[in-house]
GROMACS .gro file of C-alpha atoms in nm:
model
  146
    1UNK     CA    1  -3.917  -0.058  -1.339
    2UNK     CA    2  -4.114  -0.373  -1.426
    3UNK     CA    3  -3.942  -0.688  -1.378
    4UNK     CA    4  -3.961  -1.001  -1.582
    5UNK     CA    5  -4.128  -1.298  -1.390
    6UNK     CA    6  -4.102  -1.628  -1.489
    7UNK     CA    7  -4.404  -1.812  -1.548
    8UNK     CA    8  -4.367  -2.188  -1.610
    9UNK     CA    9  -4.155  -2.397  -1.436
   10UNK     CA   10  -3.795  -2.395  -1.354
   11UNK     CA   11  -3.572  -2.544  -1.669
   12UNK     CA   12  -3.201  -2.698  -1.670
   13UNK     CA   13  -3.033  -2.392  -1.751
   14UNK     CA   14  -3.217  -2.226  -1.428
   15UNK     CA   15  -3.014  -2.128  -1.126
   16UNK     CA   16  -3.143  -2.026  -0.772
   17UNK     CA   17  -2.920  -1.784  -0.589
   18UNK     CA   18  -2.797  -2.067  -0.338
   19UNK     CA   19  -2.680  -2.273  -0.670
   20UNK     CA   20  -2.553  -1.960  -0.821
   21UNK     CA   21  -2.323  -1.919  -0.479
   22UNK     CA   22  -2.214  -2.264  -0.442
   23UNK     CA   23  -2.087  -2.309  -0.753
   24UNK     CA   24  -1.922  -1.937  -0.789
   25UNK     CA   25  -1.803  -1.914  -0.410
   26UNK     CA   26  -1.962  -1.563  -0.395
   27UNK     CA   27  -2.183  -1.557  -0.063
   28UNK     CA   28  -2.542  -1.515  -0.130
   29UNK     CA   29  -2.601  -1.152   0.068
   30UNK     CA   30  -2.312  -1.022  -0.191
   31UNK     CA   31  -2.466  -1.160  -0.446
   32UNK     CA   32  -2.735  -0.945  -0.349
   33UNK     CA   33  -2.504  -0.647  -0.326
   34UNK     CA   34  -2.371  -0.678  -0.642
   35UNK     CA   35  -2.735  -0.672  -0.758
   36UNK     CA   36  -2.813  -0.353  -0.556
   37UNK     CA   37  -2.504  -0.151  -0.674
   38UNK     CA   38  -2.558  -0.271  -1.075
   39UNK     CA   39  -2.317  -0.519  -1.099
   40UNK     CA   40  -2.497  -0.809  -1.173
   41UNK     CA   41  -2.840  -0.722  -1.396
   42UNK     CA   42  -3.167  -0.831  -1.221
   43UNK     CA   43  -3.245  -1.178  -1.249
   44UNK     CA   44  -3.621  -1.273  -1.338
   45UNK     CA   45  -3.838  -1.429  -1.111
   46UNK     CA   46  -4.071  -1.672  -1.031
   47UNK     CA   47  -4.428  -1.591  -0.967
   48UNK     CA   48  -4.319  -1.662  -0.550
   49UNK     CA   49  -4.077  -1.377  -0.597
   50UNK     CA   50  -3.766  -1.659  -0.602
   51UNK     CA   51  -3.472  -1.503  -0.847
   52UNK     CA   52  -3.370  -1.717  -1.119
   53UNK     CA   53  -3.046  -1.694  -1.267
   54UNK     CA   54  -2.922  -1.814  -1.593
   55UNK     CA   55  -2.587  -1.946  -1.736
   56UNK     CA   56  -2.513  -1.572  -1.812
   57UNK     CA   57  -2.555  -1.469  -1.484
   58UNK     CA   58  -2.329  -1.711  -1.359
   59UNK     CA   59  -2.029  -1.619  -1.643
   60UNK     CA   60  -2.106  -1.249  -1.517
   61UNK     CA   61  -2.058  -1.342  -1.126
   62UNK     CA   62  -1.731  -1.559  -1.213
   63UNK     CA   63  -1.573  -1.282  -1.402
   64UNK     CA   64  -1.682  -1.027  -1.097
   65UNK     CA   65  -1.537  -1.249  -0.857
   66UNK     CA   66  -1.182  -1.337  -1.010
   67UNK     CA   67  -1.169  -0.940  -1.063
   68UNK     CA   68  -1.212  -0.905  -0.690
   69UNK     CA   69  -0.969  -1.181  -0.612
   70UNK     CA   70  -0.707  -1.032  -0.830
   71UNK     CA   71  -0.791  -0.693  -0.581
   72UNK     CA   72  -0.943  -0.473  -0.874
   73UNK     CA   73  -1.156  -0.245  -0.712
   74UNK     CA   74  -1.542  -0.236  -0.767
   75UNK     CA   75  -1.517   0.093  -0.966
   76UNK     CA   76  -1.278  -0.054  -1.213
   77UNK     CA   77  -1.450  -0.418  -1.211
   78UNK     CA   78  -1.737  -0.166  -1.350
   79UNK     CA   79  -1.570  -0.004  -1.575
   80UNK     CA   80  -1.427  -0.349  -1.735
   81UNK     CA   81  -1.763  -0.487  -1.744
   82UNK     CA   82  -1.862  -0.152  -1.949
   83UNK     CA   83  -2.114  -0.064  -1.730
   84UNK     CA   84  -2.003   0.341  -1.703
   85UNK     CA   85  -2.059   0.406  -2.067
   86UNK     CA   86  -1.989   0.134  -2.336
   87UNK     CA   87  -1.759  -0.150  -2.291
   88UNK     CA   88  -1.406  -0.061  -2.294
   89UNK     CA   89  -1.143  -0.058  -2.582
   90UNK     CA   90  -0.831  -0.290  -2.544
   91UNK     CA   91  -0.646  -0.041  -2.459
   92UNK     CA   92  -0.864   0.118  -2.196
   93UNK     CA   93  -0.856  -0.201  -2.002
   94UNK     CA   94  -0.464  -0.205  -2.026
   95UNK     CA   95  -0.446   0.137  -1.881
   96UNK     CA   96  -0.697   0.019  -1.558
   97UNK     CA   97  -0.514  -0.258  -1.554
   98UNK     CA   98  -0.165  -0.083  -1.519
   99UNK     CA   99  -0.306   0.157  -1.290
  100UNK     CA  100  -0.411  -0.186  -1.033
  101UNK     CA  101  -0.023  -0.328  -1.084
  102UNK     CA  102   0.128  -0.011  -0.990
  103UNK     CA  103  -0.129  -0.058  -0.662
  104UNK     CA  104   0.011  -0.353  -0.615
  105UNK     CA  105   0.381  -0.296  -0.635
  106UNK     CA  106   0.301  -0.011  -0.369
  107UNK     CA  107   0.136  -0.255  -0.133
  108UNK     CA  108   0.401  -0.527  -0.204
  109UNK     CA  109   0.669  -0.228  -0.135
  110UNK     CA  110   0.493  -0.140   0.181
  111UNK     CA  111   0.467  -0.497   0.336
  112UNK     CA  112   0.819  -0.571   0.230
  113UNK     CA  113   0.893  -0.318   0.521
  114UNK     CA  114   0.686  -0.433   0.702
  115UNK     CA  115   0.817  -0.824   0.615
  116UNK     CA  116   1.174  -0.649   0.749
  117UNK     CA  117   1.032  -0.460   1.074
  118UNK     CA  118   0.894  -0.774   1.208
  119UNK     CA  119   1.181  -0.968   1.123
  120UNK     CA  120   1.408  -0.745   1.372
  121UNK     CA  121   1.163  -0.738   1.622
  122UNK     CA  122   1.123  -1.073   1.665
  123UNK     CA  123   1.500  -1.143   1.636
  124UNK     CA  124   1.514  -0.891   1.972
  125UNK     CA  125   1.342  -1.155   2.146
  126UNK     CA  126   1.615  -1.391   2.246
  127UNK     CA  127   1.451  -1.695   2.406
  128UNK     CA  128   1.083  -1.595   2.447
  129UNK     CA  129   1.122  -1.634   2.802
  130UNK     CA  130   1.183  -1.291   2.923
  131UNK     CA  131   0.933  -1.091   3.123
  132UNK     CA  132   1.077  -0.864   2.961
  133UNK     CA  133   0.898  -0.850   2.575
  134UNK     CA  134   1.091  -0.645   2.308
  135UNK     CA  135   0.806  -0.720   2.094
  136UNK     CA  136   0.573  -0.562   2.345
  137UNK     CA  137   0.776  -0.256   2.370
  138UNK     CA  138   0.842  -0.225   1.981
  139UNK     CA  139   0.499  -0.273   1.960
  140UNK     CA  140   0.418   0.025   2.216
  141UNK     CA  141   0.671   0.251   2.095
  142UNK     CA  142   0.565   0.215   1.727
  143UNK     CA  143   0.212   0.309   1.875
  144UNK     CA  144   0.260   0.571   2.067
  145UNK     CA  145   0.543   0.745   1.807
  146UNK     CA  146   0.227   0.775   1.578
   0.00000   0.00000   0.00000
């Protein structure tokens, strides 16, 4: 697959990959990744092989990274972005949406327990003096009950 190189010299609307991750706080190397897996499209390049990205690219790489933030998974930030087939209907981004929130509500479920298991195990620890740790052995026995 031929790549476009860019030829003349470097205009406003130009980004290099460190400008691109300074001012989207996405870390160069995933940059890269997101490149590799089809994320983000290939950027052109300069005759010395340096990637230049445009305003696009940067729009593209904000909207990847909130979607990560917000804990959507990298199959569904695809399929939001429309890269599976065609971009998606309303309605189909509701549904991956509602699928993520009931994810959520699970893992807020599940460290609410665990919120209320810590919460008695430290209150077994009376003064934090004692040689003695209930923490340790709530610890241990949770371990070794697995």
């Amino acid at each position: 697959m031929l790549k476009p190189v860019v030829t003349i010299g470097a205009s406003m609307t130009d980004i290099t990959i460190g400008r691109l991750s300074s001012a989207t706080g996405v870390k160069v190397e995933t940059i890269r990744y997101y490149e590799k897996i089809g994320l983000m499209p290939d950027p052109p390049r300069t005759e010395g092989g340096q990637r230049v990205y445009s305003p696009d690219h940067q729009d593209r790489l904000a909207f990847i990274k909130r979607s990560r933030d917000l804990g959507f998974p990298i199959t569904a930030v695809r399929s939001l972005l429309g890269l599976n087939d065609e971009p998606p209907s309303c309605g189909e981004v509701q549904a991956i949406t509602m699928s993520h929130l009931e994810t959520i509500k699970t893992k807020i479920a599940d460290l609410k327990r665990l919120q209320k298991t810590l919460n008695a195990i430290v209150l077994d620890c009376e003064d934090g003096e004692s040689p003695d740790c209930p923490i340790i052995h709530a610890l241990s026995a949770t371990a070794s009950s697995k």
